[in-house]
Coordinates of C-alpha atoms and ligand atoms in Angstrom, one line a residue:
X1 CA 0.0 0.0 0.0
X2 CA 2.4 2.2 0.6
X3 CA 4.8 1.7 -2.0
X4 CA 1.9 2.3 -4.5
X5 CA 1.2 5.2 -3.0
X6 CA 4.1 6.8 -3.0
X7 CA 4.7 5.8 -7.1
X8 CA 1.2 7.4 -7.3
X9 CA 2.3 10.6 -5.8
X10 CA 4.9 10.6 -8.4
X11 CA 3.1 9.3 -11.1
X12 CA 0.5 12.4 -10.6
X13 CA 3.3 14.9 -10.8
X14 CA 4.2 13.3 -14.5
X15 CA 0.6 13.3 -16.2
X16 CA -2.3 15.3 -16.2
X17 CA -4.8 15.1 -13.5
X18 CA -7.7 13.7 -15.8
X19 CA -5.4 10.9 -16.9
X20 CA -4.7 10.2 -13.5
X21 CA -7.9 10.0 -12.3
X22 CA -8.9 7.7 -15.4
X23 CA -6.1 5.3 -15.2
X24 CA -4.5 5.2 -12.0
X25 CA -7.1 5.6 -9.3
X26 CA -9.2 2.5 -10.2
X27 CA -5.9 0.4 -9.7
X28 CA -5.6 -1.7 -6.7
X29 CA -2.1 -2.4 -5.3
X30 CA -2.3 -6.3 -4.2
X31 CA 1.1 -7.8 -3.1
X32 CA 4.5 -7.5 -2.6
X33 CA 7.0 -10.3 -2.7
X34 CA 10.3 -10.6 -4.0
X35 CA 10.4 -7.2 -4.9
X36 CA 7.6 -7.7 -7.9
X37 CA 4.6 -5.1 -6.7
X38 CA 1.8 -6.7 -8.1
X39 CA -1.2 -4.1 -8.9
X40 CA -5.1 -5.1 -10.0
X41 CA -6.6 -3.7 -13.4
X42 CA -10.4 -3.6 -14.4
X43 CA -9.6 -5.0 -17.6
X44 CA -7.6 -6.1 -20.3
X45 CA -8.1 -2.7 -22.1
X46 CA -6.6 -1.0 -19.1
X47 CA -3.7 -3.1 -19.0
X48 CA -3.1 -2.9 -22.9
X49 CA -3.6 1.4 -22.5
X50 CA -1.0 1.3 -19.7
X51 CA 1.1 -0.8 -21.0
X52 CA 0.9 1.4 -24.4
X53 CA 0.8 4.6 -23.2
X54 CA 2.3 4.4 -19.4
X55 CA 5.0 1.6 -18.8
X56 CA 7.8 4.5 -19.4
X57 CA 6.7 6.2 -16.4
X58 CA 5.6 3.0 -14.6
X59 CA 9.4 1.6 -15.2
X60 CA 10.5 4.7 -13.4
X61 CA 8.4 4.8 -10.8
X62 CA 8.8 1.4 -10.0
X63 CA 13.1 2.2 -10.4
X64 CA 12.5 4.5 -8.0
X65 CA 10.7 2.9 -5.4
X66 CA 12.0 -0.8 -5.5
X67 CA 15.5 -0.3 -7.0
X68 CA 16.4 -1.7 -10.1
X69 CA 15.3 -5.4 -9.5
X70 CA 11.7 -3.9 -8.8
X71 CA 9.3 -5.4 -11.2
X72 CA 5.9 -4.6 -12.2
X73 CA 3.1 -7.3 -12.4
X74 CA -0.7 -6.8 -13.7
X75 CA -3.4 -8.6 -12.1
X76 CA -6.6 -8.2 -14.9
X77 CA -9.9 -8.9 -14.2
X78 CA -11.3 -10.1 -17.5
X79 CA -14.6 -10.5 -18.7
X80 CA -15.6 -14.3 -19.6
X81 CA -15.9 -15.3 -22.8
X82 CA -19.3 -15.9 -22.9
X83 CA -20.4 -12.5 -21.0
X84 CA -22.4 -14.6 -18.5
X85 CA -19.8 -16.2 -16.2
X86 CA -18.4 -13.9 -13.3
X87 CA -15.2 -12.0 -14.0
X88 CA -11.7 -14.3 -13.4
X89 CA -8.0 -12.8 -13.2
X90 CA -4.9 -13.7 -14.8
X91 CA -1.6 -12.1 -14.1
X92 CA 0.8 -10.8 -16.6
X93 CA 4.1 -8.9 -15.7
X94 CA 4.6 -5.7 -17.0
X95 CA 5.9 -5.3 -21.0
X96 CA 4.9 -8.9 -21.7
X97 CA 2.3 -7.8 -24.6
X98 CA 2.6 -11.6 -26.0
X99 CA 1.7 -13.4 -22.9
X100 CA -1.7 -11.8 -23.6
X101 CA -2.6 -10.5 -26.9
X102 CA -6.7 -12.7 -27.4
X103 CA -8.2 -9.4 -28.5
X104 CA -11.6 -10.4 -28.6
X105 CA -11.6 -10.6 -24.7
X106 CA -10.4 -6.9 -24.6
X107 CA -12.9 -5.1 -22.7
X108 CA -13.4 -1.3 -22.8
X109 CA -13.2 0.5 -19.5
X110 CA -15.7 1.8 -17.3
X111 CA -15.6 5.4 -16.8
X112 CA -17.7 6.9 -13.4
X113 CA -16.8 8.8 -10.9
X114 CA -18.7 11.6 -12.3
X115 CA -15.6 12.9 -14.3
X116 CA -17.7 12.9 -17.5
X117 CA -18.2 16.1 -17.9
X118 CA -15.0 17.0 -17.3
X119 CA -13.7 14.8 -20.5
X120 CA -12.5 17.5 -23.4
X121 CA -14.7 17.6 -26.3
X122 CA -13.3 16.9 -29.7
X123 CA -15.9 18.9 -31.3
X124 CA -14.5 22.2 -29.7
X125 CA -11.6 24.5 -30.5
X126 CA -9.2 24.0 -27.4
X127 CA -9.6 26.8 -24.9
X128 CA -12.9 27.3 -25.9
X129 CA -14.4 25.5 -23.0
X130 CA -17.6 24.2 -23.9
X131 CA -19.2 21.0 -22.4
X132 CA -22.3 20.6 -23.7
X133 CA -22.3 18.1 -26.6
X134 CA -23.7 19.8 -30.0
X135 CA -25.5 16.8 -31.4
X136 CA -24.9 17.7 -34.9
X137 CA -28.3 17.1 -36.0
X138 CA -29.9 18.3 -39.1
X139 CA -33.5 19.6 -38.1
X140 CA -34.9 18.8 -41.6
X141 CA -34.1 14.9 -41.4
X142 CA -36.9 14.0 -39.3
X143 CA -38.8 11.6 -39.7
X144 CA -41.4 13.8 -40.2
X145 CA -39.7 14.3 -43.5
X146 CA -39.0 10.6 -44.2
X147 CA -41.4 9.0 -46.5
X148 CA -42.2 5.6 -45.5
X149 CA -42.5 3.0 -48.0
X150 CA -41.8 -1.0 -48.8
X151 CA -38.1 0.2 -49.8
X152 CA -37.4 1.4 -46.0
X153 CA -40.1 0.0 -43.8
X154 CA -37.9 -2.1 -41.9
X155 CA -35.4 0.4 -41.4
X156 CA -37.6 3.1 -40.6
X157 CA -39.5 1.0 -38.1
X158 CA -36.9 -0.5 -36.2
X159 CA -35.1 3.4 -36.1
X160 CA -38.1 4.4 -34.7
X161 CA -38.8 1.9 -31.9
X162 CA -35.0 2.7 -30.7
X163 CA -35.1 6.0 -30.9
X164 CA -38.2 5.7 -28.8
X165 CA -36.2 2.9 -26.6
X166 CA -32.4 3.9 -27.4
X167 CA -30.3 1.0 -26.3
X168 CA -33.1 -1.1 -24.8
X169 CA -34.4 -2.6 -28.1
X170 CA -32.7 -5.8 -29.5
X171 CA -31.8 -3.6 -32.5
X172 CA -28.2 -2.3 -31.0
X173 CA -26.3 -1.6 -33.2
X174 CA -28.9 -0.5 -35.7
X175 CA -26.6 -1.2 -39.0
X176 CA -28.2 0.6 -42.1
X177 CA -26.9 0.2 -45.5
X178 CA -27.7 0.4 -49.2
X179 CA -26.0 2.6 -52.3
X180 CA -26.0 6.5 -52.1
X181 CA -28.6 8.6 -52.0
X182 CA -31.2 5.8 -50.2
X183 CA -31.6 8.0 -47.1
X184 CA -29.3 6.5 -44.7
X185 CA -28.2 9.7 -43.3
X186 CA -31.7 10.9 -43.2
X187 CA -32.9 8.3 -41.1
X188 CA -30.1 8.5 -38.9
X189 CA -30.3 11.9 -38.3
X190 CA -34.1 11.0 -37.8
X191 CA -33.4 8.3 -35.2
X192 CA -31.4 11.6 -32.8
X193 CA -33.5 14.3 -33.6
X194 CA -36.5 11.4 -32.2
X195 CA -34.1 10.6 -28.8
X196 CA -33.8 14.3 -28.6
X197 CA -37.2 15.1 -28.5
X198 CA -38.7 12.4 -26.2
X199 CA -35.4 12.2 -24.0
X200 CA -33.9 15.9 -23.9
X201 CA -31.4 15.0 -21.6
X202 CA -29.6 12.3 -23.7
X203 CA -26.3 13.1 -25.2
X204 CA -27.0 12.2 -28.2
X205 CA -24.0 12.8 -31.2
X206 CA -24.3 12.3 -34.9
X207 CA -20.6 11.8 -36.5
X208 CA -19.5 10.9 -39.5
X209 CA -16.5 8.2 -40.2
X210 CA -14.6 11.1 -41.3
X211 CA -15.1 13.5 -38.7
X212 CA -14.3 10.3 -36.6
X213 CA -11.1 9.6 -38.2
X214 CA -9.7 13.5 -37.8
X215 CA -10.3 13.6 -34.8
X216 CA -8.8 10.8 -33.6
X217 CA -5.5 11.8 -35.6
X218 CA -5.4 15.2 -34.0
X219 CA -5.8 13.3 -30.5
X220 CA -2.8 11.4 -31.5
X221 CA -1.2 14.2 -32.2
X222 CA -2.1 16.2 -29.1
X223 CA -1.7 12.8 -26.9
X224 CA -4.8 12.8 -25.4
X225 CA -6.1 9.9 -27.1
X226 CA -7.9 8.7 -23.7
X227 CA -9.8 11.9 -23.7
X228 CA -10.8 11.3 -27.2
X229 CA -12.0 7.6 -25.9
X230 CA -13.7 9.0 -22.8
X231 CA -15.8 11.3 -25.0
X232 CA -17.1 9.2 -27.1
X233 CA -17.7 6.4 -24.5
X234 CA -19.8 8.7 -22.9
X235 CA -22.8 9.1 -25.7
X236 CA -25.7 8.0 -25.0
X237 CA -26.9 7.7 -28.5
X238 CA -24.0 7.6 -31.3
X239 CA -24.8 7.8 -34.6
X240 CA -21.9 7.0 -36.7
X241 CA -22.6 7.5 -40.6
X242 CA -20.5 5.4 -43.5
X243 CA -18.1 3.6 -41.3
X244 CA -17.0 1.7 -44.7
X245 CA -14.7 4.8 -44.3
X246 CA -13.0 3.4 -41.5
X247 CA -11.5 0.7 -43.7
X248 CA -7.9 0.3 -43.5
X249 CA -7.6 2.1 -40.4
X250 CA -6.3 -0.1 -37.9
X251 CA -5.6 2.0 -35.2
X252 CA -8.7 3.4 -35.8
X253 CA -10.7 0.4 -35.9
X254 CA -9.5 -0.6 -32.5
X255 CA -10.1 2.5 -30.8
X256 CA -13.7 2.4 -32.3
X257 CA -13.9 -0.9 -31.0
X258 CA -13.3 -0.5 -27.7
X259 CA -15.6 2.3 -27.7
X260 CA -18.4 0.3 -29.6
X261 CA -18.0 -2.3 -26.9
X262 CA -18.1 0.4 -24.0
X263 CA -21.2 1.7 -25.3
X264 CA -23.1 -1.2 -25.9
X265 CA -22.4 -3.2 -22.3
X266 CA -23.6 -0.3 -21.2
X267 CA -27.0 -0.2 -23.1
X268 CA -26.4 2.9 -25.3
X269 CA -27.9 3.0 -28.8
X270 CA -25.5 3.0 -31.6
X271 CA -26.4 3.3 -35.3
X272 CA -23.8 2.6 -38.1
X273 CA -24.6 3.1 -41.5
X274 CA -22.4 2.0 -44.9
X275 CA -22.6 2.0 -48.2
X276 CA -22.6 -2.1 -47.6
X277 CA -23.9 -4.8 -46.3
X278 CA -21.6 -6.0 -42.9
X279 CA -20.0 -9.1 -44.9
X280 CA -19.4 -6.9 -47.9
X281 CA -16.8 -4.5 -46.6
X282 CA -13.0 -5.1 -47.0
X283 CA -10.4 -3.7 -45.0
X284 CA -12.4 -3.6 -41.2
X285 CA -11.5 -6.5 -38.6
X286 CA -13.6 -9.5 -38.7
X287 CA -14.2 -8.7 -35.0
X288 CA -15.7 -5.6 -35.3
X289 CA -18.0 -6.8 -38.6
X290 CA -19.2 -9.3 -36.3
X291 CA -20.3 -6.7 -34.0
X292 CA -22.2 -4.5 -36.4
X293 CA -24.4 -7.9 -36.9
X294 CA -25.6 -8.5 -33.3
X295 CA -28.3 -5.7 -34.0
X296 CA -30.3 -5.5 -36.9
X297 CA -28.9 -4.9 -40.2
X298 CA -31.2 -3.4 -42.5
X299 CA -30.9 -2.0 -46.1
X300 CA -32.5 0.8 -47.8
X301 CA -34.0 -0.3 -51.1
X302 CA -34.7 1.8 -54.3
X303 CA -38.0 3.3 -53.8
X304 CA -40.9 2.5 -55.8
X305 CA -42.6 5.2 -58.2
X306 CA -45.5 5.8 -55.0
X307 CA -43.2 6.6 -52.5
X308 CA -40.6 8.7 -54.8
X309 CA -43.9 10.8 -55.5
X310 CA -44.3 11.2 -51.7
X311 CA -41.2 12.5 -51.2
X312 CA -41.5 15.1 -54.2
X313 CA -44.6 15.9 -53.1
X314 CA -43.2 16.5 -49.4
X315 CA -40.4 18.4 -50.6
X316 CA -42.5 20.9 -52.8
X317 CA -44.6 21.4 -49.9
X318 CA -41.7 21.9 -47.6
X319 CA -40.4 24.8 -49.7
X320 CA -43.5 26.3 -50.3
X321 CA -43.8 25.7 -54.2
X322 CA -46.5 24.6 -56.4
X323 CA -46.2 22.5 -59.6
X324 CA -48.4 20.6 -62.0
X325 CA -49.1 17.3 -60.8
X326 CA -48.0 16.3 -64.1
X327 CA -44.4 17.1 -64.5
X328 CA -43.9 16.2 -60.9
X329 CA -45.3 12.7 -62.1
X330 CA -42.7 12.9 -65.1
X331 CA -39.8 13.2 -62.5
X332 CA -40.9 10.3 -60.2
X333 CA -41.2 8.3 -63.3
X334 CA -38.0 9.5 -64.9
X335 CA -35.6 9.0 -61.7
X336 CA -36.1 6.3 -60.6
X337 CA -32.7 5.0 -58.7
X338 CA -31.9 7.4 -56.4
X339 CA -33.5 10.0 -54.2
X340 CA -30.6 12.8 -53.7
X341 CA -31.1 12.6 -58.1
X342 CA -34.5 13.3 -57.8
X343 CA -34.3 16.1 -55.7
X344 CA -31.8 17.6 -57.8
X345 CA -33.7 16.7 -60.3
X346 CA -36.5 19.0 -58.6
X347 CA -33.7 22.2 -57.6
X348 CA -32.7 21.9 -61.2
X349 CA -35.8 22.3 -63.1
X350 CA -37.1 25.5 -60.7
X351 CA -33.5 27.1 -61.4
X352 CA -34.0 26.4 -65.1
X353 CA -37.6 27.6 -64.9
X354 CA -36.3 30.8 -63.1
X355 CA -33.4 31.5 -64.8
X356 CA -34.7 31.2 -68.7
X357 CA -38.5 32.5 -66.7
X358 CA -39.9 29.7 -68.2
X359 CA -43.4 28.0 -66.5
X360 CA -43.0 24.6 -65.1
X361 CA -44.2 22.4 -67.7
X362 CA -43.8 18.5 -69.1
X363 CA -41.6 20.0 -71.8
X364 CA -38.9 22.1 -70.1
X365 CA -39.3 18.7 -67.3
X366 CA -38.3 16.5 -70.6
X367 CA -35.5 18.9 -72.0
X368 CA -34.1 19.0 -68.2
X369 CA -34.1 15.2 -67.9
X370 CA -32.8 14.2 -70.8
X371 CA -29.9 16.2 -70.1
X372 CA -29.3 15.5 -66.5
X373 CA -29.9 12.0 -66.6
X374 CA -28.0 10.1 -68.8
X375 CA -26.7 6.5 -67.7
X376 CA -28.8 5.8 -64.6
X377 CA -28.5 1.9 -64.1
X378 CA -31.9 0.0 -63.6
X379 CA -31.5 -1.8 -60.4
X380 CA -33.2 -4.8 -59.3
X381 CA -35.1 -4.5 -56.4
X382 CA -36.5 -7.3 -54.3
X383 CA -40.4 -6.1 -55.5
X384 CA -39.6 -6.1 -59.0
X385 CA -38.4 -9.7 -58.8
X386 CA -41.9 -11.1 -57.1
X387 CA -43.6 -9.1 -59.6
X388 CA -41.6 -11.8 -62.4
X389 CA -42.1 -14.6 -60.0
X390 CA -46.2 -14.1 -60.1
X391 CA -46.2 -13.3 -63.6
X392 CA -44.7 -16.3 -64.3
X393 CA -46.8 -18.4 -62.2
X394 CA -49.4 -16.4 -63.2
X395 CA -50.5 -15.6 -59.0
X396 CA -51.2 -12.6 -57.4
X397 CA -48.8 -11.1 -55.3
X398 CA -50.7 -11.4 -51.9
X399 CA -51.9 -14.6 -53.1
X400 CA -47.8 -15.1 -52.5
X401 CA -47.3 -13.3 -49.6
X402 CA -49.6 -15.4 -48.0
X403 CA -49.7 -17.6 -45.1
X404 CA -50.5 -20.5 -47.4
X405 CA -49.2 -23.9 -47.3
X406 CA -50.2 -24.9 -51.3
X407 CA -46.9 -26.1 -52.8
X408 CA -46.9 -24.1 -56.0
X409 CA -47.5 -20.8 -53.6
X410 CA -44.8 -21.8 -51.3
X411 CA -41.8 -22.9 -54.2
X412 CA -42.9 -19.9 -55.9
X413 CA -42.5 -17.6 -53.0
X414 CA -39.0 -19.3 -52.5
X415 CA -37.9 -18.7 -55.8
X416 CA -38.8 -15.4 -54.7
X417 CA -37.0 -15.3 -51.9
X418 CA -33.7 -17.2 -53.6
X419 CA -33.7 -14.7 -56.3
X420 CA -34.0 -11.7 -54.1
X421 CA -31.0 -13.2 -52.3
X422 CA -28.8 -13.4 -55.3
X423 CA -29.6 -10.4 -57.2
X424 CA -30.3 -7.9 -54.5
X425 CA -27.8 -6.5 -51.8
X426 CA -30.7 -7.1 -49.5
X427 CA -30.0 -9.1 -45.6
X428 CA -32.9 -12.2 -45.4
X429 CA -34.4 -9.8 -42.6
X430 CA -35.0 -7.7 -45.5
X431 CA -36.1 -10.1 -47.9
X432 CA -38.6 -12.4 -45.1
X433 CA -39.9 -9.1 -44.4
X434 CA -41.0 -8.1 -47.9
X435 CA -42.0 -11.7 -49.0
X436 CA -45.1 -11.9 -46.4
X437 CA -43.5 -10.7 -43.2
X438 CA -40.8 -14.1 -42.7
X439 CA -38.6 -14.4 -40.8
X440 CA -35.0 -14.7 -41.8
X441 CA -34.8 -18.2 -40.9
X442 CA -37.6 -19.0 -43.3
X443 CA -35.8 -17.1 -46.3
X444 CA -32.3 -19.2 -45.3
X445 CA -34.3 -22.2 -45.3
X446 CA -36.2 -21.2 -48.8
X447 CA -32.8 -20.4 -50.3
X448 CA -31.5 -23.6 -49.2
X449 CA -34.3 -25.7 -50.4
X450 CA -34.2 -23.9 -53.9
X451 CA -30.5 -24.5 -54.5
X452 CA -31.3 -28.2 -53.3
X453 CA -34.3 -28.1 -55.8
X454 CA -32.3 -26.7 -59.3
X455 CA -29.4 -29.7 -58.4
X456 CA -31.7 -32.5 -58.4
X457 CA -35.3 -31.8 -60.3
X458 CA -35.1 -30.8 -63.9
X459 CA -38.4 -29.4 -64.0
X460 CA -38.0 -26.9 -61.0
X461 CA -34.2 -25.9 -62.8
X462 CA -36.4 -24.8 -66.3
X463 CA -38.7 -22.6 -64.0
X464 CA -35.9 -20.9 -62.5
X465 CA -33.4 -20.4 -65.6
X466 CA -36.9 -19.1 -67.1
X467 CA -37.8 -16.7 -64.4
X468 CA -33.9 -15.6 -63.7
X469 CA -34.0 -14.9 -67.7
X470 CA -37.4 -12.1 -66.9
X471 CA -35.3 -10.7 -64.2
X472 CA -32.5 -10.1 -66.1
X473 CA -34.8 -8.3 -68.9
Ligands
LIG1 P1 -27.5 8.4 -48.2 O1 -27.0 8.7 -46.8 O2 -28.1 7.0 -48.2 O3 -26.5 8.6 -49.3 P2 -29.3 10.6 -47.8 O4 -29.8 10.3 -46.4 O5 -28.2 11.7 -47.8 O6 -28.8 9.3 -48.5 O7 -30.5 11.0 -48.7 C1 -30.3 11.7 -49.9 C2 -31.5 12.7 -50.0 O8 -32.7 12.0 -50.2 C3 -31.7 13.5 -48.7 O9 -31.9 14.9 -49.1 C4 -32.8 12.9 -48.1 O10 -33.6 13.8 -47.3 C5 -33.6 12.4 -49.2 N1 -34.4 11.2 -48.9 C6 -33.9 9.9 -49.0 N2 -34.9 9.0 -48.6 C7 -36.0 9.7 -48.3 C8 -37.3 9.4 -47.8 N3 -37.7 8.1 -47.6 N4 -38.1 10.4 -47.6 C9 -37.7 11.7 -47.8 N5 -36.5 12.1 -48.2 C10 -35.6 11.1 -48.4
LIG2 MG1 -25.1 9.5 -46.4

C-alpha cells in the first residue's frame, strides 16, 4: 500500500490530473514479494492502455521505489468469454504484450466517478471550454420528412422503436446500409433528432467516419487519445454515418472498437450506417463486422414510383412551391434509382424555370431530364423480382405473400426469396420481411431448399433459368 502510493504521488506529478484520475485511481495495489509489486486492473483494455501509453513512467516509478530489481506485475480482471460467467483474473508482468494479446476478450473501461463532464470535447476549439455536446443534428431529417415505403419500412420502423427505446431494443447496433442517395443519413439523423425530442437529456451525437477519423489523428497528435475515448464512450446515442470509411484504419478500428463495446455493455444506442452490407466491406477487422451484426442490419431499397412521388410531393410542400401534378409525375417516373437525383432533379428544373423565366411544364421537365440523366443503371429490387415470380406463375402477389401452405404458392414464393438473395444487396431480414412478413430463418431455409431443388429436379431448374431470364430483362 504504501509503496503504491508513494509511485502514485509521483506518477500524478508526470501526467495530467484527468489521466490520473482515469487510469490510476481505479488500480488496486495487491502484493508485494520478492520485490515484484503486483497491482489489479479492471480490464484487459486497461492493461493494454498502460502498457501502451504508461509503462515509461511506470518503469520509473517502480526504479524509484523498489531499486532496479523492482518489477511490475498486472493482475486483470477479465470478462468471460461468454459474458455470463463472473469476472476471473490472470496475471501478466509488465511489458509482456505476448503473454496476452486474445483481442476479442479486450474489454473497454468503465468510466464513473462523475468525471464525465469533465472529459475535453473533440468537437471544440481548445480553450474554448464548452461541455455541452452539439449533437450535430440536421433539423430537416426527421422523420417527419421521411417518407415511408416497402423500400425502408424495416429500417424506418426498427429506427423508430429505438429512438423511442435507445439501447433497450434488440436492435443495437442499428446497422443501415444500401448505395448512395437511399436516405441512410436521413434516417439517422431521424433516429437523434426522435431521442432528442422524447429524451432531452440524452447526449445524443451524430458523426461521421470522417469526422471520426480526424479527430482521432489530432488526439494522436495532441496525446490525449484517452480523452478522445472517454468522450465518445460517454454518448448515450452515437450515430456514426458510412463507417466503410473506417477501412484500412487499424488503429482506428480498434479505438472504435473498444468504444463500440463500452457503449453497448452499457445499453447505449449505436447506429452505423455504410454503403454495404456487414460481410461486404473489405479492410475492417472481422471482429468488429461481427459486432455491427448483433443488431439489426437493414438496407434501404430503391423506392418505388408511390413513394418517390411522396417525397417530391413532401419536398414541394416543404419549400413552399407549387407545380403541376403532371411534370412532378414525369420526375418520379423519370428518376427512378436514387432520391438525392431526384431532388436535384426538382432544384434543377425550378432554377431552369427561373433563370430562362420559363413556366413549369412537361416539356422544359423532358428537356431537363434528358440532359441531367444520362446512364442511370436499372437496379433490381426485391419487388420487382416477385412481380416476375407471379407473372410467371401467373399468381397474385398477396396470393404469394400469403400464409398458405399450397406447394406451388410456397416454391414460388422461394424462388422469390432465392432470387432476391442473389440479385439484390438485400439481408434475409429484409427479404422475409418483404416476402409476407418471414422471418429470416424461413428465407435461409427457402434459399437452401431452392439451390437443393435446381441440383436435383429438372423441372423446377427450367422454372428458374426461365424466371432468372425475366429478371434479367
Ligand atoms: P444516403 O445517406 O443513403 O446517401 P441521404 O440520407 O443523404 O442518402 O439521402 C439523400 C437525400 O434524399 C436527402 O436529401 C434525403 O432527405 C432524401 N431522402 C432519402 N430518402 C428519403 C425518404 N424516404 N423520404 C424523404 N426524403 C428522403
Ligand atoms: Mg449518407
Amino acid at each position: 500500500m504504501e509503496v503504491w502510493n508513494n509511485c502514485l504521488s509521483i506518477i500524478k506529478d508526470n501526467i495530467n490530473s484527468q489521466s490520473f484520475k482515469t487510469w490510476f485511481s481505479p488500480i488496486q495495489p495487491i502484493k508485494l514479494s520478492d520485490n515484484v509489486l503486483t497491482i489489479q486492473v479492471p480490464s484487459q483494455f486497461f492493461y493494454e492502455w498502460l502498457e501502451e501509453h504508461y509503462i515509461g513512467l511506470l518503469k520509473k516509478t517502480i526504479k524509484h521505489e523498489l531499486g532496479s530489481s523492482g518489477r511490475l506485475e498486472y493482475s486483470i480482471i477479465m470478462e468471460s468469454a461468454s459474458g455470463s460467467g463472473s469476472p476471473y483474473t490472470v496475471k501478466v508482468p509488465a511489458s509482456n504484450k505476448g503473454a496476452l494479446n486474445n483481442p476479442s476478450v479486450a474489454m473497454p473501461i468503465d468510466i464513473n466517478n462523475g468525471g464525465a463532464k469533465e472529459i475535453p470535447n473533440p468537437f471544440v476549439i481548445p480553450g474554448l471550454k464548452k461541455i455541452k455536446v452539439h449533437s450535430q443534428l440536421n433539423e430537416s431529417y426527421s422523420f417527419e420528412n421521411f417518407i415511408e415505403g416497402d423500400c425502408n419500412r424495416l429500417a424506418r420502423s426498427a429506427g423508430y422503436a429505438a429512438a423511442n427505446n435507445p439501447g433497450k431494443t434488440s436492435f443495437n447496433p442499428i446497422f443501415l446500409y444500401s448505395a448512395n442517395g437511399l436516405g441512410k443519413t436521413h434516417l439517422a439523423h431521424a433516429i437523434g433528432i426522435e431521442v432528442k425530442n422524447r429524451f432531452p437529456d440524452k447526449t445524443v451525437l451524430y458523426v461521421t467516419t470522417e469526422q471520426f477519423l480526424q479527430q482521432y489523428v489530432e488526439a494522436s497528435k495532441n496525446k490525449n487519445q484517452n480523452d478522445f475515448i472517454h468522450f465518445y464512450q460517454m454518448i448515450d446515442v452515437l450515430l456514426i454515418d458510412d463507417i466503410q470509411f473506417l477501412s484500412g484504419k487499424e488503429k482506428t478500428q480498434e479505438i472504435f472498437f473498444h468504444i463500440f463495446n463500452h457503449l453497448h455493455q452499457n445499453n447505449n444506442q449505436l447506429v452505423i450506417t455504410s454503403d454495404k452490407a456487414p460481410a461486404e466491406i473489405k479492410g475492417i477487422e472481422p471482429r468488429l463486422l461481427s459486432r455491427f451484426k448483433w443488431g439489426l442490419a437493414a438496407d434501404l431499397q430503391v423506392p418505388d414510383f408511390d413513394t418517390r412521388l411522396a417525397i417530391l410531393k413532401k419536398r414541394l410542400y416543404k419549400d413552399g412551391i407549387e407545380m403541376p401534378e403532371e411534370v412532378i409525375e414525369y420526375l418520379a417516373f423519370s428518376i427512378t434509382t436514387n432520391v438525392r437525383e431526384l431532388e436535384g432533379a426538382l432544384i434543377s428544373l425550378m432554377a431552369q424555370s427561373s433563370l430562362n423565366r420559363k413556366a413549369i411544364t412537361i416539356e422544359l421537365a423532358r428537356q431537363m431530364i434528358d440532359k441531367f440523366i444520362k446512364n442511370t443503371t436499372k437496379e433490381v429490387s426485391i419487388d420487382y423480382i416477385q412481380k416476375v415470380v407471379c407473372d410467371f406463375f401467373s399468381i397474385e402477389l398477396d396470393v404469394m405473400n400469403s400464409k398458405t401452405r399450397k406447394r406451388e404458392i410456397v416454391q414460388a414464393r422461394q424462388l422469390a426469396m432465392y432470387f432476391a438473395k442473389k440479385h439484390t444487396k438485400s439481408s434475409l431480414a429484409t427479404i422475409g420481411f418483404h416476402c409476407g412478413n418471414k422471418d429470416h430463418a424461413t428465407v435461409l431455409h427457402a434459399c437452401r431448399t431452392v439451390t437443393n431443388l435446381i441440383e436435383t429436379d429438372k423441372k423446377f431448374r427450367n422454372y428458374a433459368e426461365e424466371i432468372e431470364k425475366n429478371i434479367k430483362i
